[in-house]
PDB file of C-alpha atoms in Angstrom:
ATOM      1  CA  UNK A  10       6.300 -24.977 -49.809  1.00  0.00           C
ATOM      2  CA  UNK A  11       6.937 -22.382 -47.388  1.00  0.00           C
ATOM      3  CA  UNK A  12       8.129 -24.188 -43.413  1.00  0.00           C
ATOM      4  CA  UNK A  13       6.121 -23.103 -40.604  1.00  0.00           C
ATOM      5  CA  UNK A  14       7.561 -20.825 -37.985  1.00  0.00           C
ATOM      6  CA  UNK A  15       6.360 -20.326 -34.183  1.00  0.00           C
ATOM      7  CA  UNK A  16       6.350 -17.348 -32.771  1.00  0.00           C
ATOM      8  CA  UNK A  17       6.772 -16.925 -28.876  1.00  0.00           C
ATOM      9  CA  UNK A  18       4.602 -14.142 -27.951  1.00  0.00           C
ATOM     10  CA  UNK A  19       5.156 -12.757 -24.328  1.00  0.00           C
ATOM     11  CA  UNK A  20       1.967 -12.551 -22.181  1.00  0.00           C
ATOM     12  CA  UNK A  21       3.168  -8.265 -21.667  1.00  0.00           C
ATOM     13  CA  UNK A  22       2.460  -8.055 -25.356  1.00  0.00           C
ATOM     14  CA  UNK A  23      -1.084  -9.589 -25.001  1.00  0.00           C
ATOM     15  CA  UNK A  24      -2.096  -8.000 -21.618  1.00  0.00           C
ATOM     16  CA  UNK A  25      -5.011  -6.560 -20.888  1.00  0.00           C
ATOM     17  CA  UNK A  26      -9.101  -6.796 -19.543  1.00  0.00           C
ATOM     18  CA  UNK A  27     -10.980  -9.406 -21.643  1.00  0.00           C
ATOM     19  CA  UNK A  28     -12.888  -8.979 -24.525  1.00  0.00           C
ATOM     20  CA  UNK A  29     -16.523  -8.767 -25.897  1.00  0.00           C
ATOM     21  CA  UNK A  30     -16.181 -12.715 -25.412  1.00  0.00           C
ATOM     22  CA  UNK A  31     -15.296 -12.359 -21.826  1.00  0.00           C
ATOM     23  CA  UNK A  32     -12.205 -14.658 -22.192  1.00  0.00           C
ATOM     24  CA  UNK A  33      -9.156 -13.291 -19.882  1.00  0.00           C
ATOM     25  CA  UNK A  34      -5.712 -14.691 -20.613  1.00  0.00           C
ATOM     26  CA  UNK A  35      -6.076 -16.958 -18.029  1.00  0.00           C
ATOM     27  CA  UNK A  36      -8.651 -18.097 -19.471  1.00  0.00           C
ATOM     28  CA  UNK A  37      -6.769 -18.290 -23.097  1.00  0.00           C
ATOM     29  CA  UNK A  38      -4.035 -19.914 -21.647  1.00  0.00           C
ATOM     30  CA  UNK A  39      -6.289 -22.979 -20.137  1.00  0.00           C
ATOM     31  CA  UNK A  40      -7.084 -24.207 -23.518  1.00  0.00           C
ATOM     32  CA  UNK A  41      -4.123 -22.446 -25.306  1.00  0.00           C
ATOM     33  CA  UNK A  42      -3.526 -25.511 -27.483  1.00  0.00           C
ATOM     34  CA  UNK A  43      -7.357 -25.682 -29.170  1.00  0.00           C
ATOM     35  CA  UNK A  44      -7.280 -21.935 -29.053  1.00  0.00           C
ATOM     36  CA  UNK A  45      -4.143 -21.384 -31.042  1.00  0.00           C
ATOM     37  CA  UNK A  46      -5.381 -24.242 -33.338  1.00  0.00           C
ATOM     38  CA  UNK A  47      -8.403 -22.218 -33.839  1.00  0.00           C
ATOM     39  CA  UNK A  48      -6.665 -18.618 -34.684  1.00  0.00           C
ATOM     40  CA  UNK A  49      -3.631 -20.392 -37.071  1.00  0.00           C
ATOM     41  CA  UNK A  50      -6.562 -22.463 -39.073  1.00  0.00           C
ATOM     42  CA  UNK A  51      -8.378 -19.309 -39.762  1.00  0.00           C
ATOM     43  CA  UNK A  52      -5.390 -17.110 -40.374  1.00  0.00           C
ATOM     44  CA  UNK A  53      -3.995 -20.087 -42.768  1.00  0.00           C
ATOM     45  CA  UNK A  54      -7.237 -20.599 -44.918  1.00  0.00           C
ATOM     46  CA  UNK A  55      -7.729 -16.906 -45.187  1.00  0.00           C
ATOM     47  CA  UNK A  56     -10.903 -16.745 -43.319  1.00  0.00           C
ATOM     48  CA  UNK A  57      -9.969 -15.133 -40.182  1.00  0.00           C
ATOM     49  CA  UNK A  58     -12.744 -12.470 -39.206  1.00  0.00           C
ATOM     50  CA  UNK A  59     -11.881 -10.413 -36.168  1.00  0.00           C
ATOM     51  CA  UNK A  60     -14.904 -10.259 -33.498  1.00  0.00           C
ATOM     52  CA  UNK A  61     -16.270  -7.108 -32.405  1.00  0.00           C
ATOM     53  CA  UNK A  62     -13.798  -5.292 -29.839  1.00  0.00           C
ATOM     54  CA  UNK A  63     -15.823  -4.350 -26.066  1.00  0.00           C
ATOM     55  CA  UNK A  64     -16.715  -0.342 -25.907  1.00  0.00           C
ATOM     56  CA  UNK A  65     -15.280   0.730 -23.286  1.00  0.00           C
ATOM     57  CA  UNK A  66     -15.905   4.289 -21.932  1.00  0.00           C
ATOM     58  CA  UNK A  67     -13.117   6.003 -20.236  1.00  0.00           C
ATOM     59  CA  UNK A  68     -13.446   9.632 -18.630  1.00  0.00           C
ATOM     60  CA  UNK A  69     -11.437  12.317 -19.974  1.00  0.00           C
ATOM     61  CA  UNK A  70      -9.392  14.798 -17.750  1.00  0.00           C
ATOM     62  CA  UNK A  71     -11.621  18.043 -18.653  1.00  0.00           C
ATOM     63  CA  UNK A  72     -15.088  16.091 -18.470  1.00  0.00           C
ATOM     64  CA  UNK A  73     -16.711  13.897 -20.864  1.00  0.00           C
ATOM     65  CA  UNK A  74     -15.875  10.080 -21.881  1.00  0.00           C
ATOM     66  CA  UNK A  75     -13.865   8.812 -24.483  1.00  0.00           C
ATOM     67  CA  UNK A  76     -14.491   5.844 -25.877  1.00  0.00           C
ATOM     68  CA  UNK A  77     -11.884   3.263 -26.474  1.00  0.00           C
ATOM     69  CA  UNK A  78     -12.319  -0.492 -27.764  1.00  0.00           C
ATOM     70  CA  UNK A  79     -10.846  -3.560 -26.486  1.00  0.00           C
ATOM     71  CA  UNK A  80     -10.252  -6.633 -28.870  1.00  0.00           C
ATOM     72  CA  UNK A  81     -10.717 -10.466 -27.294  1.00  0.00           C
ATOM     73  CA  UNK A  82      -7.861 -12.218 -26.548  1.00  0.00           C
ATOM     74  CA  UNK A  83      -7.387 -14.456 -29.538  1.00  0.00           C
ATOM     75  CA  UNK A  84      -7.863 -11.130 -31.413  1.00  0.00           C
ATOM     76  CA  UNK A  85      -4.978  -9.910 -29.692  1.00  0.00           C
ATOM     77  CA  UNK A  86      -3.074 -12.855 -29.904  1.00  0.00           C
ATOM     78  CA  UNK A  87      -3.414 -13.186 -34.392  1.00  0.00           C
ATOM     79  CA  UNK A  88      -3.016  -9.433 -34.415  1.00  0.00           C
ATOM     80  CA  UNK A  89       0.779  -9.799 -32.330  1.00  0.00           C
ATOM     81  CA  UNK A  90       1.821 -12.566 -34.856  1.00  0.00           C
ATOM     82  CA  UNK A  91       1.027 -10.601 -37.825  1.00  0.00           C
ATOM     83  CA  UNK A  92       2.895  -7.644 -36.711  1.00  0.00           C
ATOM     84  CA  UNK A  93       5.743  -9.822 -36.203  1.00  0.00           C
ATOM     85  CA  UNK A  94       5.975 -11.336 -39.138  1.00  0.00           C
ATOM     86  CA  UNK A  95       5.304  -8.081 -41.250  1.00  0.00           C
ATOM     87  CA  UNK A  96       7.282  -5.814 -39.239  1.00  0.00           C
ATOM     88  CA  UNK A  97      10.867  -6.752 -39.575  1.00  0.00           C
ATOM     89  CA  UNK A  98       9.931  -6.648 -43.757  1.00  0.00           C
ATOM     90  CA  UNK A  99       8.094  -3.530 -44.174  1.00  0.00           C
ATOM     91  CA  UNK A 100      10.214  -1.067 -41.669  1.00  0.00           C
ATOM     92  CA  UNK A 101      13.727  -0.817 -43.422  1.00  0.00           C
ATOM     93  CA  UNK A 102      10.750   0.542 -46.614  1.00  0.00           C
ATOM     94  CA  UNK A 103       8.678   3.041 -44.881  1.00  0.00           C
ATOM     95  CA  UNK A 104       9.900   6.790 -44.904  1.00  0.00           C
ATOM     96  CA  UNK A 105      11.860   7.970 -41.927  1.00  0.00           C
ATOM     97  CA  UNK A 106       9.211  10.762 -41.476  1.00  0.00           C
ATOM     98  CA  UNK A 107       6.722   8.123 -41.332  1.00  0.00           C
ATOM     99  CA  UNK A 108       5.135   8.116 -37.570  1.00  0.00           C
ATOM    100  CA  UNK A 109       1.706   6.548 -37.714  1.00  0.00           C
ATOM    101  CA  UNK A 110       1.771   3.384 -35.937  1.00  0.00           C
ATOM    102  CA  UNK A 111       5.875   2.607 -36.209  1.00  0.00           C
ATOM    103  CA  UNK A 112       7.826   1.171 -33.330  1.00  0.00           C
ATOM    104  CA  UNK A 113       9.713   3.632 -31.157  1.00  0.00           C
ATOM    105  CA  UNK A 114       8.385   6.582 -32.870  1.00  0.00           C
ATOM    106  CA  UNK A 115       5.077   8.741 -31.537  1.00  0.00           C
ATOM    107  CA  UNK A 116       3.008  11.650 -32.480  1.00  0.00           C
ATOM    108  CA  UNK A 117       5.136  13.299 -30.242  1.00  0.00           C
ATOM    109  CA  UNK A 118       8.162  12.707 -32.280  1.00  0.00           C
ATOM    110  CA  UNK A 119       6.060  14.008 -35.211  1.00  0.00           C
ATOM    111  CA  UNK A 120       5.576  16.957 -33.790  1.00  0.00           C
ATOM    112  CA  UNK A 121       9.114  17.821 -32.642  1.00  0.00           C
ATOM    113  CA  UNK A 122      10.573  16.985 -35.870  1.00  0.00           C
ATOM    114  CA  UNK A 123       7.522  19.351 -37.743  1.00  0.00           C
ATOM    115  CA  UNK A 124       9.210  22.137 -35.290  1.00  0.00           C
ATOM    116  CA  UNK A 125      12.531  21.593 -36.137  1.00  0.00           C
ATOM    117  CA  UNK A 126      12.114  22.057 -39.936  1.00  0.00           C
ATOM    118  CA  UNK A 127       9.743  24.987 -39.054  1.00  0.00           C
ATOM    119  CA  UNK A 128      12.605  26.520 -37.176  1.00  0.00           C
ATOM    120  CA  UNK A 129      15.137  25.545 -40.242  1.00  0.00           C
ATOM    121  CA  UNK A 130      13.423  26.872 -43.054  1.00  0.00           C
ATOM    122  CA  UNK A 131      12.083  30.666 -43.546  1.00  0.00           C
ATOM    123  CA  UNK A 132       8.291  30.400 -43.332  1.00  0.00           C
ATOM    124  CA  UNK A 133       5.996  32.591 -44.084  1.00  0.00           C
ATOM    125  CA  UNK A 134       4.645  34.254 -40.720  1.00  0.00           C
ATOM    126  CA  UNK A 135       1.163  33.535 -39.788  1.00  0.00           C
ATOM    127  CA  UNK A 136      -0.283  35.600 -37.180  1.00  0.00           C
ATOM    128  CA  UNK A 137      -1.792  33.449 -34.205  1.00  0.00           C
ATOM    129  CA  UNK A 138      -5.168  34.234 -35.206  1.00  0.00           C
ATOM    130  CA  UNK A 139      -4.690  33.556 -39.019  1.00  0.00           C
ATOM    131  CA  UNK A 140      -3.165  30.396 -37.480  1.00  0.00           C
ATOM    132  CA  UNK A 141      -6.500  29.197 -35.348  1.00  0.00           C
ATOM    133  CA  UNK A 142      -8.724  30.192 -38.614  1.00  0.00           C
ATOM    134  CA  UNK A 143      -6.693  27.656 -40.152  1.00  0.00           C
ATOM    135  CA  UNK A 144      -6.206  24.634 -37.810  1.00  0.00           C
ATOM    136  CA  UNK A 145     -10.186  25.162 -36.010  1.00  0.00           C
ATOM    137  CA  UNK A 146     -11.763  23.267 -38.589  1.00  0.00           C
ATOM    138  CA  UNK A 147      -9.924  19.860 -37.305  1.00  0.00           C
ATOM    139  CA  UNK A 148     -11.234  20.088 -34.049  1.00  0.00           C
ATOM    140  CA  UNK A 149     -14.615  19.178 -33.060  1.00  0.00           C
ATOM    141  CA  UNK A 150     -15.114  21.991 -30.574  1.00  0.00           C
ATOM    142  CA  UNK A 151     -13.917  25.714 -31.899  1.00  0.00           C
ATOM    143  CA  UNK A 152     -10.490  26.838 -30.212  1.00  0.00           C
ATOM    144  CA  UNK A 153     -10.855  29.605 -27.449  1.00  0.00           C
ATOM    145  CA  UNK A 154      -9.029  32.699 -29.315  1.00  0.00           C
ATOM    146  CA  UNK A 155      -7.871  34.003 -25.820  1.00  0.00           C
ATOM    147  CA  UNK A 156      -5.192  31.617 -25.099  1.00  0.00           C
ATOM    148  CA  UNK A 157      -2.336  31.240 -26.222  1.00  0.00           C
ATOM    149  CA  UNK A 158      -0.828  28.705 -28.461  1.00  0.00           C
ATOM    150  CA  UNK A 159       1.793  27.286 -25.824  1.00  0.00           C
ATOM    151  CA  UNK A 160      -0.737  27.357 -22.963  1.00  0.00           C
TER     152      UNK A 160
END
């Protein structure tokens, strides 16, 4: 039988405005024995469910809203302790060109390294417009032709 390990989870990794349950960490914290009982006896028996997260619409720079969920904070809370426990195992086996959702690496980082191996290998070169034909489709909203691709 495996032994049971505790995991002490800083309130900076949990932060944040309360859920669809309305439950703040203060909140969390006032009855943080029962529910931390409740989250490990659900995680444990395999019947963990994770509520609905709270739609929250935030504005965008250039107009519009974007829309951006917020889980409870028992959510929060079972979500932390399973990235800690899978993390340290699975890392050392993902690819180092792997940047989806990996500690200290960004879509940013993606994108630098993408130009660095553009810039290392002899490509084939793609006028700007051939370039827009190609990439439009991803977008939701065509791409104005008239700028350029650095501004």
């Amino acid at each position: 039988m495996q032994t049971a390990k505790s995991y002490t989870i800083s309130k900076q990794l949990i932060q944040g405005a309360a859920g669809i349950d309305g439950q703040t960490i203060k909140g969390f914290e006032e009855d943080l024995k029962n529910n931390l009982y409740k989250i490990w006896n659900r995680m444990s028996s395999g019947c963990y469910i994770p509520p609905a997260v709270k739609l929250v619409e935030i504005p965008k720079s250039g107009g519009g809203k974007r829309p951006l969920g917020i889980p409870t904070v028992a959510d929060r809370v079972a979500q932390m302790v399973v990235v800690m426990m899978l993390e340290p195992n699975i890392e050392p086996v993902f690819h180092e060109d792997s940047y989806g959702y990996r500690p200290g690496k960004s879509a940013h980082d993606a994108v630098d390294q993408a130009r660095k191996r553009c810039w290392q290998y002899d490509w084939v070169w793609i006028s700007k417009f051939s370039l827009i034909a190609l990439i439009t489709p991803c977008f939701k909203k065509p791409l104005n032709v008239t700028q350029t691709v650095d501004g």
